[in-house]
Amino acid sequence: MITKKRLMAVAALTATTAIPTFAAADEGVIRIGALYPTSGPCQMIGDFALQGTQMLVDEVNAAGGVNGQMLEVVHRDSRCDPAEATAMARDLIAREDVDFLVGGVSSSVGQAISAVSRTEEVIYIASIPKTVQMTTPENLHPYVFRSAANTNTEGGSAAVLADRLGLDRICTILMDYSYGHSLNEAFTSTLAEIRPDAEIVVQEWPQNGTTDYTAHITNIMAAGCDGVFSGVWAGLFPAFASQAGPFGFFDQVTYITAGEVGSPELAEQMGADMPEGIWANSYEVFYYPDTPAHNDFVADLQEELGVEHTPSWPVTGYVALQWLVEAMELAGSAETDAVIAALEGLSIETPIGTQTMRASDHQANRGQFWGQMHMSDDDAYPYPVMDPVEYIPADELMD
Amino acid sequence: MFNNPVLTFIQLMNGISLGMNLFIIAAGLTLILGVLRVLNFAHGAFYMMGGYICFSLVGLFAGLPGGFWLAVVGSAIALAAFAWVVETTMLRHLYDRDHLYQLLFTFALVMIISDLVRFNWGTNVLSVSLPNGFRGATDLGISFYPTYRLLLTGMGIFVAISMWYFVNKTRAGRFVRAARQDREMLESLGINVGRVYMLVFVAGSALAGLGGALAAPAVSLAPGMDAEIIVQCFIIVIIGGLGSLGGAFVGALMLGLLKSFGVMLIPNFEIVLIYLMMVIVLMFRPWGLLGKPEAK
């Protein structure tokens, strides 16, 4: 039975949702919709990327804005969840009237935001999602651009390393979901090209969500390979290392791992538990490259975060927005079509070097920092660092 | 396949040590289920709390010799205390209610603990270092094997033997067995059954805390780690027979071995194997391997 009370409640509820909460879209302000997870399992990454975004906004606004217009960031929590990201992206466009979208962490979230950007015809810069799926011909559309390195670059650069290290019998251990399979494709195809004699001996596919890798570790150690390519990414790596280490795993094989295991965040967390001599990658490391642009960026970030040794994620948010700012300046406007035209083929000076946005598939030639993990000899920073460290460019690898 | 004896031996050890770690947790679950007749959904969350508390205590006891072991004991005690609060203030009022209320209550505990963990420790993945002296491997003659996993195996067997001894050979254990069979009779004999229930719940939960603390150096700590473990524990308890300690031991061993040899022999079906085993056991012995059929 519908009581009067319940009717009242329904009425009240409808009234609240009906009240428009449009933010007054201020003419003369460019509104950037940022979708980063600030709760849930990807929170740390999202917080840092958002701080990087805000840092660029502050810099640009302090210098008088873009074409005389100020930037404003409107953030929504994407919670590392594609459904939530879709809803929040629509919300940003419909209610907050944003001009651009940036962000995303996981590949599935990147694909979800890309779908919204396509239907709503709003430019989206994917700052962290890596899956090649986003820029393959069937999914590519005029409004999506990626500043992040894709899985082809990541897997391919690992193959370049394997070749250089002279590995001939290689085992792989990759997580059994899209990220792992994309890495595998990139790694094996690049390896077949540059080192045709190398053999993939055994492939292990731990289930996503597993906590015990011991059986996989044992299989690899019995296979007699000289190198291992791994996609056990930073969040999973401490458990893997503590299980594999006592077997003498890292002494037996040359270990090359994707998934940002070389990031300063993880190195500081693991400390002496980080296996010596493994090869790992990172989006950025504060200690390399020693260029004025990068040193300035690190100094600003130190001030912004109030820490001496800066994390690697802020650069992703910073550079994603940098693409938009430079494209708007080149186009002389914030109109979508003009910015798309400016972005295609654009080259910019990022804190980590020059990058170019390919016109053909809207993929920036973002490479990756790779290096061998060794305990730092700097007493002020008693953690593992990449040494030697290098930037492996993406140009030859991202297809 | 089995033509590499060293590989087979190591996978055998992997299976046993995984099984023994699972047994410590599942033993607590089956003990509570057998005596209190409460299916504690929050048992996995207790395990998670044990791991996280161990993480914090390891930091606290960092300077002390044997700090890790103090942290392990501390985690078990902390969970016992937590369980005591839960039992005396809330759970004991639900024993006479429908099972649905108990399920709802323990499920609510899962949610609450999960949020407490997020609030207190954040959502980042945390890790605990292997304790000193257990970072390397031990020579077993056939091959080297990680010392810490040998220790986990030993702990599992130790817990199994001491629980068997307690339940079957001690006076207090007799009450536990009696409470499992006939609560009214025990009460009429003047035994404080409420107290037996409370102690069983506290002891079972302490085992979850112990299991979590011991697992902490071997797995990473992350919110959601309770979900995987509770499913595995349920499978173990169902295969072994509800409330049967021996059954939990056999079930845990089977699950561990199936996982490690599954990955070695038929990696693509490793996940299915476990459920397949459960289906087969339930087809032929619906009351579990070492359980007893319900009296008609």
XYZ file of C-alpha atoms in Angstrom:
695
model
C 0.000 0.000 0.000
C 1.301 3.415 -0.824
C 1.179 5.444 2.318
C 1.134 9.176 2.452
C 4.536 9.152 4.066
C 6.049 7.142 1.267
C 4.505 9.430 -1.321
C 6.068 12.391 0.403
C 9.427 10.684 0.375
C 9.166 9.935 -3.327
C 8.185 13.525 -4.013
C 11.088 14.828 -2.017
C 13.478 12.543 -3.810
C 12.274 13.576 -7.256
C 12.512 17.208 -6.276
C 16.149 16.886 -5.232
C 17.232 15.144 -8.382
C 15.323 17.621 -10.507
C 17.122 20.619 -9.099
C 19.726 21.449 -11.683
C 23.157 21.793 -10.216
C 24.723 23.364 -13.267
C 27.934 25.034 -12.421
C 27.842 28.414 -13.996
C 30.123 28.003 -16.986
C 32.237 31.068 -16.728
C 33.103 32.533 -20.109
C 36.807 33.017 -20.350
C 37.648 29.971 -18.264
C 38.703 26.693 -19.852
C 37.327 23.813 -17.829
C 39.304 20.564 -17.748
C 37.439 17.464 -16.603
C 39.898 15.221 -14.750
C 38.944 11.577 -14.114
C 41.341 10.062 -11.620
C 40.654 7.464 -8.922
C 40.972 9.123 -5.531
C 39.477 6.181 -3.677
C 39.691 2.433 -4.121
C 42.648 0.323 -5.145
C 44.192 2.836 -7.592
C 43.926 5.756 -5.193
C 47.620 6.466 -4.833
C 48.158 6.678 -8.590
C 45.120 8.919 -9.022
C 46.100 11.286 -6.220
C 49.579 11.778 -7.661
C 48.379 12.210 -11.255
C 45.856 14.785 -10.089
C 48.575 16.682 -8.234
C 50.640 16.746 -11.424
C 47.615 18.078 -13.313
C 47.013 20.805 -10.769
C 50.672 21.765 -10.816
C 50.544 22.485 -14.550
C 47.278 24.434 -14.158
C 48.872 26.626 -11.502
C 51.932 27.210 -13.689
C 49.853 28.128 -16.737
C 47.519 30.406 -14.806
C 50.414 32.166 -13.081
C 51.814 32.916 -16.525
C 48.550 34.493 -17.687
C 46.601 31.449 -18.863
C 46.114 30.055 -22.364
C 45.249 32.619 -25.005
C 44.240 34.891 -22.153
C 41.881 32.336 -20.631
C 42.429 30.754 -17.220
C 42.391 26.970 -16.706
C 40.245 25.272 -14.142
C 40.314 21.578 -13.164
C 37.058 19.865 -12.271
C 37.795 16.468 -10.758
C 35.585 13.414 -10.510
C 36.567 10.154 -8.807
C 36.711 7.389 -11.426
C 37.397 4.754 -8.708
C 39.276 2.452 -11.096
C 35.884 1.237 -12.266
C 34.752 1.563 -15.911
C 31.062 1.948 -15.029
C 31.816 4.701 -12.536
C 34.189 6.393 -14.985
C 31.500 6.410 -17.694
C 28.961 7.982 -15.353
C 31.446 10.561 -14.090
C 32.622 11.459 -17.605
C 29.019 12.092 -18.653
C 28.466 14.068 -15.491
C 31.481 16.265 -16.194
C 30.260 17.008 -19.694
C 26.563 17.473 -18.932
C 26.666 19.241 -15.603
C 30.060 20.782 -15.363
C 30.251 21.760 -19.000
C 33.916 20.814 -19.276
C 35.768 21.486 -22.512
C 38.167 18.538 -22.293
C 38.612 15.238 -20.494
C 41.905 13.892 -19.149
C 42.783 10.928 -16.983
C 41.992 7.243 -16.485
C 44.306 4.703 -14.884
C 43.355 1.157 -15.847
C 42.918 0.118 -19.453
C 39.234 -0.692 -19.016
C 38.566 2.774 -17.607
C 40.472 4.328 -20.511
C 38.251 2.479 -22.968
C 35.120 3.567 -21.090
C 36.072 7.250 -21.103
C 37.053 6.993 -24.756
C 33.552 5.727 -25.584
C 31.978 8.743 -23.874
C 34.375 11.132 -25.589
C 33.376 9.630 -28.925
C 29.625 10.043 -28.466
C 29.856 13.431 -26.768
C 32.526 14.696 -29.174
C 34.777 15.943 -26.404
C 38.553 15.558 -26.651
C 39.984 12.988 -24.212
C 43.688 12.682 -23.401
C 44.448 9.248 -21.917
C 47.255 9.911 -19.484
C 47.894 6.444 -18.002
C 45.831 3.650 -19.717
C 48.166 1.532 -21.803
C 46.189 -1.030 -23.788
C 46.750 -0.853 -27.561
C 43.042 -1.581 -27.951
C 42.284 2.113 -27.502
C 44.128 3.168 -30.630
C 43.510 0.209 -32.950
C 41.572 1.206 -36.095
C 38.223 -0.195 -34.920
C 38.333 1.769 -31.649
C 40.146 4.909 -32.723
C 38.060 8.063 -33.187
C 38.907 11.748 -33.723
C 38.504 12.758 -30.072
C 40.802 10.331 -28.253
C 44.546 10.938 -27.832
C 47.030 9.080 -25.689
C 49.968 10.641 -23.897
C 50.819 7.373 -22.111
C 53.124 4.755 -23.566
C 51.119 1.817 -24.904
C 51.607 -1.883 -24.180
C 53.445 -2.280 -27.506
C 56.103 0.135 -26.330
C 56.335 -1.490 -22.929
C 56.561 -5.090 -24.168
C 58.727 -4.080 -27.121
C 61.262 -2.217 -25.021
C 61.574 -5.290 -22.815
C 62.396 -7.301 -25.959
C 65.040 -4.723 -26.891
C 66.605 -5.269 -23.474
C 66.410 -9.054 -23.780
C 68.237 -8.803 -27.088
C 70.908 -6.539 -25.678
C 71.427 -8.818 -22.671
C 71.936 -11.744 -25.032
C 69.066 -13.896 -23.765
C 68.289 -16.923 -25.920
C 65.995 -19.097 -23.829
C 63.243 -16.964 -22.401
C 60.346 -17.794 -20.081
C 57.451 -15.411 -19.540
C 55.206 -14.902 -16.533
C 52.312 -12.587 -17.324
C 49.018 -12.020 -15.572
C 46.115 -13.732 -17.322
C 44.102 -10.675 -18.411
C 44.216 -8.088 -21.173
C 47.322 -6.290 -19.902
C 49.358 -9.494 -19.735
C 48.205 -10.745 -23.122
C 48.906 -7.391 -24.810
C 52.398 -7.371 -23.299
C 52.989 -10.910 -24.509
C 52.030 -10.044 -28.066
C 54.298 -7.002 -28.100
C 57.225 -8.791 -26.491
C 57.148 -11.949 -28.590
C 56.598 -10.166 -31.917
C 59.384 -7.640 -31.306
C 61.705 -10.383 -30.107
C 60.989 -12.516 -33.193
C 61.962 -9.528 -35.305
C 65.156 -8.418 -33.605
C 66.374 -11.740 -32.177
C 64.892 -14.480 -34.337
C 66.989 -17.226 -32.751
C 65.699 -16.617 -29.247
C 63.253 -19.220 -28.032
C 60.243 -18.762 -25.760
C 60.595 -21.845 -23.566
C 57.714 -21.733 -21.109
C 54.847 -19.300 -20.618
C 53.199 -19.001 -17.215
C 49.861 -17.229 -16.806
C 48.983 -16.663 -13.124
C 45.317 -15.887 -12.599
C 44.434 -12.303 -11.852
C 43.947 -12.049 -8.091
C 46.211 -14.945 -7.189
C 48.436 -14.534 -4.144
C 50.588 -17.630 -4.490
C 52.990 -17.753 -7.442
C 55.157 -20.572 -6.112
C 53.979 -23.226 -8.545
C 54.653 -20.891 -11.485
C 58.055 -19.981 -10.084
C 58.921 -23.676 -9.789
C 57.857 -24.367 -13.380
C 60.040 -21.551 -14.690
C 63.048 -22.628 -12.674
C 62.725 -26.177 -13.991
C 62.440 -24.992 -17.585
C 66.079 -23.947 -17.766
C 65.618 -20.501 -19.264
C 68.286 -17.828 -19.041
C 65.868 -14.886 -19.011
C 62.356 -14.153 -17.778
C 60.003 -11.494 -19.091
C 57.413 -10.637 -16.452
C 54.213 -8.617 -16.249
C 53.869 -9.013 -12.487
C 53.303 -5.291 -12.002
C 54.323 -3.092 -9.082
C 51.296 -3.793 -6.884
C 51.846 -7.552 -7.091
C 55.614 -7.592 -7.188
C 56.463 -7.561 -3.436
C 54.589 -10.832 -2.899
C 56.129 -12.377 -5.998
C 59.637 -11.324 -4.936
C 59.275 -12.717 -1.422
C 58.126 -16.047 -2.846
C 60.690 -16.259 -5.649
C 63.715 -14.890 -3.772
C 64.320 -17.810 -1.376
C 64.336 -20.237 -4.343
C 67.332 -18.349 -5.735
C 65.114 -17.378 -8.677
C 66.653 -13.950 -9.288
C 70.183 -15.395 -9.222
C 69.323 -18.081 -11.725
C 67.654 -15.957 -14.407
C 67.934 -12.464 -15.835
C 64.617 -10.919 -14.840
C 63.040 -8.195 -17.001
C 59.777 -6.856 -15.680
C 57.132 -4.498 -17.026
C 54.639 -2.749 -14.776
C 56.610 0.068 -13.125
C 58.544 -2.094 -10.680
C 61.396 0.423 -11.036
C 59.321 3.357 -9.803
C 60.786 5.198 -6.795
C 57.509 4.595 -4.914
C 57.934 0.829 -5.032
C 61.707 0.974 -4.519
C 61.198 2.941 -1.309
C 58.449 0.606 -0.126
C 60.481 -2.543 -0.737
C 63.895 -1.233 0.280
C 66.310 -4.118 0.714
C 63.593 -6.597 -0.342
C 63.967 -5.375 -3.943
C 65.955 -8.097 -5.735
C 69.377 -6.847 -6.870
C 70.060 -6.698 -10.562
C 66.570 -7.111 -12.033
C 65.621 -4.946 -15.010
C 62.536 -2.815 -14.471
C 60.739 0.226 -15.860
C 59.082 3.402 -14.605
C 57.085 6.321 -16.001
C 59.614 8.684 -14.535
C 62.428 8.702 -11.993
C 63.460 11.875 -10.209
C 67.181 11.126 -10.663
C 67.190 10.906 -14.463
C 67.570 12.576 -16.947
C 69.792 15.324 -15.638
C 68.375 18.012 -17.950
C 67.342 21.558 -16.961
C 63.705 20.883 -17.921
C 63.513 17.722 -15.831
C 65.398 19.194 -12.884
C 63.025 22.184 -12.859
C 60.050 19.854 -12.932
C 61.397 17.805 -10.026
C 62.168 20.972 -8.036
C 58.611 22.264 -8.566
C 57.177 18.914 -7.628
C 59.278 18.755 -4.466
C 57.810 22.079 -3.459
C 54.262 21.114 -4.441
C 54.321 17.818 -2.521
C 56.693 18.854 0.249
C 58.891 15.768 -0.239
C 62.508 15.474 -1.205
C 62.268 12.385 -3.414
C 59.361 12.779 -5.772
C 57.056 9.982 -6.959
C 56.776 8.919 -10.595
C 53.047 9.312 -11.259
C 52.564 13.116 -11.247
C 54.343 13.469 -14.600
C 51.545 11.502 -16.278
C 48.884 14.014 -15.270
C 51.185 16.936 -15.984
C 52.091 15.876 -19.529
C 48.520 14.900 -20.474
C 47.377 18.436 -19.779
C 50.497 19.910 -21.364
C 49.374 18.467 -24.707
C 46.090 20.330 -24.455
C 47.668 23.609 -23.374
C 50.214 23.613 -26.188
C 47.618 22.584 -28.768
C 45.281 25.391 -27.662
C 48.109 27.876 -27.897
C 49.005 26.681 -31.386
C 45.380 26.720 -32.494
C 44.770 30.068 -30.846
C 41.487 28.738 -29.512
C 39.875 26.082 -27.358
C 37.466 24.961 -30.075
C 37.421 21.182 -30.319
C 38.088 20.899 -34.052
C 40.902 23.431 -33.963
C 42.559 21.679 -31.002
C 42.307 18.275 -32.713
C 43.965 19.711 -35.808
C 46.703 21.242 -33.664
C 47.293 18.042 -31.670
C 47.804 15.856 -34.732
C 51.517 15.812 -35.424
C 52.269 18.245 -32.594
C 55.658 18.089 -30.882
C 56.069 19.413 -27.358
C 58.905 19.767 -24.862
C 57.868 17.745 -21.811
C 59.908 17.563 -18.600
C 61.297 14.260 -19.880
C 62.097 15.345 -23.428
C 60.472 16.036 -26.785
C 57.374 14.061 -27.644
C 55.314 13.917 -30.817
C 51.637 13.034 -31.176
C 51.213 10.891 -34.263
C 48.427 12.083 -36.549
C 47.695 8.550 -37.783
C 46.619 6.940 -34.505
C 46.728 9.770 -31.925
C 49.474 7.978 -29.975
C 52.307 10.011 -28.458
C 55.745 8.523 -28.949
C 56.114 8.161 -25.185
C 58.934 5.806 -24.372
C 59.852 4.321 -21.025
C 62.606 4.544 -18.491
C 64.335 1.214 -17.992
C 67.204 0.267 -15.778
C 68.815 -2.332 -13.571
C 67.880 -2.152 -9.915
C 70.796 -1.659 -7.518
C 70.971 -0.285 -4.032
C 71.794 3.414 -4.288
C 75.259 4.464 -3.134
C 73.841 7.816 -2.027
C 73.643 7.778 1.778
C 70.836 10.304 1.703
C 68.675 7.949 -0.348
C 69.193 4.411 0.969
C 66.868 2.711 -1.526
C 67.253 0.787 -4.774
C 67.611 2.906 -7.897
C 67.898 2.137 -11.599
C 71.578 2.030 -12.387
C 72.288 2.171 -15.272
C 69.114 3.936 -16.348
C 68.042 4.921 -19.843
C 65.079 6.142 -21.823
C 64.064 3.612 -24.480
C 62.235 5.603 -27.163
C 58.926 4.420 -28.537
C 59.281 5.299 -32.221
C 60.335 1.854 -33.406
C 58.166 -0.041 -30.969
C 54.719 1.453 -30.647
C 53.125 -0.315 -33.643
C 55.456 -34.347 -16.590
C 56.660 -36.472 -13.676
C 59.902 -37.257 -15.493
C 61.609 -34.489 -13.556
C 61.731 -35.767 -9.959
C 63.145 -32.541 -8.542
C 60.369 -30.466 -10.101
C 57.767 -32.934 -8.871
C 59.245 -32.853 -5.388
C 59.236 -29.042 -5.241
C 55.654 -28.853 -6.496
C 54.736 -31.416 -3.862
C 56.340 -29.214 -1.215
C 54.598 -26.142 -2.663
C 51.258 -27.889 -2.397
C 51.852 -29.090 1.146
C 53.038 -25.722 2.443
C 50.165 -23.875 0.759
C 47.746 -26.422 2.177
C 49.156 -26.127 5.690
C 48.848 -22.340 5.642
C 45.248 -22.684 4.495
C 44.616 -25.285 7.184
C 45.504 -22.884 10.007
C 42.789 -20.533 8.773
C 40.244 -23.173 7.795
C 40.685 -24.954 11.144
C 39.367 -21.890 12.952
C 36.422 -21.648 10.585
C 35.448 -25.293 10.932
C 35.865 -25.226 14.718
C 33.443 -22.307 15.022
C 31.072 -23.889 12.535
C 31.100 -27.229 14.315
C 30.485 -25.934 17.822
C 28.583 -22.674 17.404
C 26.787 -23.661 14.187
C 27.643 -20.215 12.894
C 29.062 -19.895 9.421
C 31.430 -17.006 10.017
C 31.651 -15.065 6.756
C 33.997 -12.642 8.501
C 36.641 -15.316 9.071
C 38.496 -14.138 5.951
C 38.274 -10.562 7.176
C 39.783 -11.696 10.507
C 42.618 -13.251 8.517
C 43.109 -9.943 6.688
C 43.147 -8.044 9.981
C 45.762 -10.468 11.292
C 47.994 -9.657 8.320
C 47.577 -5.904 8.687
C 48.080 -5.919 12.443
C 51.230 -7.972 11.897
C 52.422 -5.290 9.442
C 51.959 -2.557 12.052
C 53.478 -4.591 14.884
C 56.530 -5.466 12.780
C 57.100 -1.722 12.419
C 56.586 -1.229 16.143
C 58.911 -4.066 17.201
C 61.479 -3.258 14.503
C 64.420 -2.896 16.917
C 63.709 -5.963 19.036
C 65.250 -9.365 18.409
C 62.602 -11.730 17.107
C 60.356 -8.753 16.418
C 58.500 -10.588 13.693
C 57.578 -13.456 16.002
C 56.338 -11.051 18.650
C 54.239 -9.449 15.920
C 52.779 -12.827 14.952
C 51.841 -13.621 18.529
C 50.537 -10.079 18.947
C 48.300 -10.437 15.894
C 46.761 -13.646 17.207
C 46.147 -12.015 20.599
C 44.670 -8.912 18.960
C 42.233 -11.021 16.975
C 41.329 -13.018 20.076
C 40.537 -9.764 21.873
C 38.557 -8.463 18.913
C 36.605 -11.724 18.719
C 35.904 -11.550 22.449
C 34.333 -8.107 22.014
C 32.314 -9.252 19.012
C 31.082 -12.376 20.777
C 30.170 -10.883 24.121
C 28.519 -7.729 22.822
C 26.835 -8.939 19.655
C 27.131 -12.481 18.394
C 25.900 -14.257 21.545
C 22.526 -12.602 21.196
C 22.039 -14.254 17.830
C 22.649 -17.946 18.681
C 18.972 -18.643 19.195
C 17.890 -16.737 16.143
C 17.493 -18.017 12.623
C 20.728 -18.794 10.711
C 19.892 -15.940 8.379
C 20.505 -13.410 11.164
C 23.909 -14.874 11.884
C 24.820 -14.798 8.199
C 23.695 -11.193 7.917
C 25.643 -10.277 11.029
C 28.898 -11.879 9.952
C 28.471 -10.426 6.484
C 28.045 -6.982 8.034
C 31.287 -7.627 9.929
C 33.016 -8.256 6.591
C 31.934 -4.811 5.380
C 32.857 -3.061 8.603
C 36.299 -4.664 8.846
C 36.997 -3.958 5.196
C 36.276 -0.255 5.751
C 38.280 -0.212 8.994
C 41.267 -1.654 7.144
C 40.955 0.922 4.360
C 40.594 3.703 6.880
C 43.497 2.638 9.034
C 46.012 1.291 6.513
C 44.896 2.863 3.212
C 44.428 1.094 -0.075
C 48.039 0.738 -1.135
C 49.568 -2.697 -1.309
C 51.724 -3.262 1.773
C 54.370 -5.896 2.318
C 56.146 -7.423 5.282
C 59.764 -8.568 4.939
C 60.635 -12.199 5.567
C 61.983 -12.554 9.121
C 65.726 -12.822 9.743
C 67.014 -16.336 9.371
C 64.134 -17.339 7.080
C 65.100 -15.472 3.927
C 67.046 -18.251 2.324
C 66.516 -21.894 1.452
C 67.229 -25.147 3.274
C 68.838 -28.202 1.694
C 66.382 -31.086 1.794
C 68.724 -33.518 0.079
C 66.698 -33.615 -3.134
C 66.710 -29.864 -3.565
C 66.766 -26.579 -1.736
C 63.466 -25.274 -0.453
C 62.574 -21.824 1.005
C 62.987 -21.978 4.768
C 59.976 -19.813 5.506
C 57.657 -22.127 3.596
C 59.061 -25.092 5.522
C 58.257 -23.187 8.662
C 54.678 -22.557 7.493
C 54.335 -26.274 6.857
C 55.653 -27.049 10.317
C 53.296 -24.540 11.909
C 50.326 -26.083 10.130
C 51.226 -29.552 11.345
C 51.880 -28.222 14.836
C 48.469 -26.519 14.936
C 46.827 -29.690 13.638
C 48.442 -31.924 16.266
C 47.835 -29.575 19.166
C 44.203 -29.065 18.188
C 43.678 -32.805 17.838
C 45.237 -33.316 21.253
C 43.190 -30.555 22.834
C 39.848 -31.698 21.436
C 40.356 -35.421 21.999
C 42.573 -35.707 25.041
C 41.776 -32.889 27.401
C 38.879 -32.192 29.725
C 38.135 -28.836 28.095
C 38.217 -30.566 24.722
C 35.529 -32.964 25.931
C 33.224 -30.011 26.543
C 33.907 -28.752 23.050
C 33.039 -32.139 21.593
C 29.969 -32.360 23.767
C 28.831 -28.868 22.784
C 29.148 -29.939 19.186
C 26.818 -32.855 19.741
C 24.219 -31.839 22.276
C 24.065 -28.407 23.730
C 21.025 -28.998 25.993
C 22.508 -32.074 27.594
C 25.713 -30.240 28.364
C 23.773 -27.375 29.884
C 21.753 -29.709 32.059
C 25.004 -31.136 33.362
C 25.815 -27.714 34.733
C 28.406 -26.693 32.157
C 28.432 -23.038 31.187
C 27.863 -23.566 27.464
C 27.882 -19.847 26.752
C 31.433 -19.749 28.007
C 32.444 -22.709 25.849
C 30.985 -20.953 22.804
C 32.805 -17.749 23.633
C 36.145 -19.500 24.069
C 35.721 -21.463 20.847
C 34.903 -18.294 18.913
C 37.908 -16.511 20.412
C 40.242 -19.438 19.700
C 38.981 -19.879 16.144
C 39.405 -16.192 15.438
C 42.901 -16.197 16.935
C 43.765 -18.921 14.423
C 42.585 -16.643 11.614
C 44.801 -13.880 12.997
C 47.726 -16.268 13.301
C 47.221 -17.475 9.732
C 47.058 -13.904 8.438
C 50.173 -12.847 10.314
C 52.148 -15.881 9.118
C 50.992 -15.319 5.541
C 51.899 -11.614 5.592
C 55.539 -12.038 4.454
C 54.509 -14.488 1.727
C 51.613 -12.525 0.204
C 51.035 -8.806 -0.182
C 48.513 -7.061 2.009
C 45.734 -5.358 0.094
C 42.078 -4.654 0.726
C 40.097 -7.519 -0.769
C 42.631 -10.177 0.218
C 39.928 -11.647 2.458
C 37.682 -12.592 -0.459
C 40.027 -15.147 -2.005
C 40.865 -16.813 1.287
C 37.289 -17.163 2.537
C 36.220 -18.897 -0.669
C 39.125 -21.338 -0.363
C 38.348 -21.962 3.306
C 34.696 -22.661 2.522
C 35.740 -25.160 -0.124
C 38.106 -26.852 2.340
C 35.450 -27.044 5.047
C 32.830 -28.368 2.630
C 35.153 -31.007 1.178
C 36.373 -32.080 4.600
C 32.968 -32.118 6.246
C 31.356 -29.272 8.182
C 32.943 -28.947 11.595
C 35.478 -31.728 11.119
C 39.053 -30.786 12.006
C 40.531 -33.862 10.327
C 38.411 -33.086 7.308
C 39.756 -29.550 7.150
C 43.290 -30.956 7.288
C 42.640 -33.345 4.398
C 40.712 -30.705 2.453
C 43.443 -28.098 2.845
C 46.097 -30.560 1.759
C 44.057 -31.599 -1.284
C 43.441 -28.003 -2.267
C 47.109 -27.052 -1.934
C 48.309 -30.043 -3.928
C 45.666 -29.582 -6.581
C 46.687 -25.972 -7.031
C 50.399 -26.621 -7.407
C 50.119 -29.716 -9.599
C 47.289 -28.065 -11.537
C 49.557 -25.190 -12.489
C 52.270 -27.671 -13.428
C 50.203 -30.150 -15.436
C 47.111 -28.455 -16.839
C 47.594 -24.717 -16.220
C 44.541 -23.667 -18.219
C 42.170 -25.611 -15.979
C 43.802 -24.982 -12.637
C 40.894 -22.887 -11.307
C 38.227 -25.300 -12.500
C 39.978 -28.257 -10.890
C 39.223 -27.100 -7.370
C 35.534 -26.687 -8.005
C 35.492 -29.939 -9.898
C 36.967 -31.703 -6.886
C 34.294 -30.146 -4.669
C 31.523 -31.295 -7.005
C 32.883 -34.835 -7.097
C 33.196 -35.054 -3.314
C 29.692 -33.698 -2.853
C 28.260 -36.163 -5.367
C 29.532 -39.186 -3.472
C 29.744 -37.871 0.076
C 27.442 -34.852 0.456
C 28.479 -34.607 4.113
C 32.161 -34.265 3.191
C 35.090 -36.658 3.361
C 35.356 -36.930 7.142
C 31.998 -35.441 8.097
C 29.063 -37.403 9.436
C 25.716 -37.560 7.671
C 23.033 -35.535 9.462
C 20.947 -37.783 11.673
C 17.478 -38.150 10.264
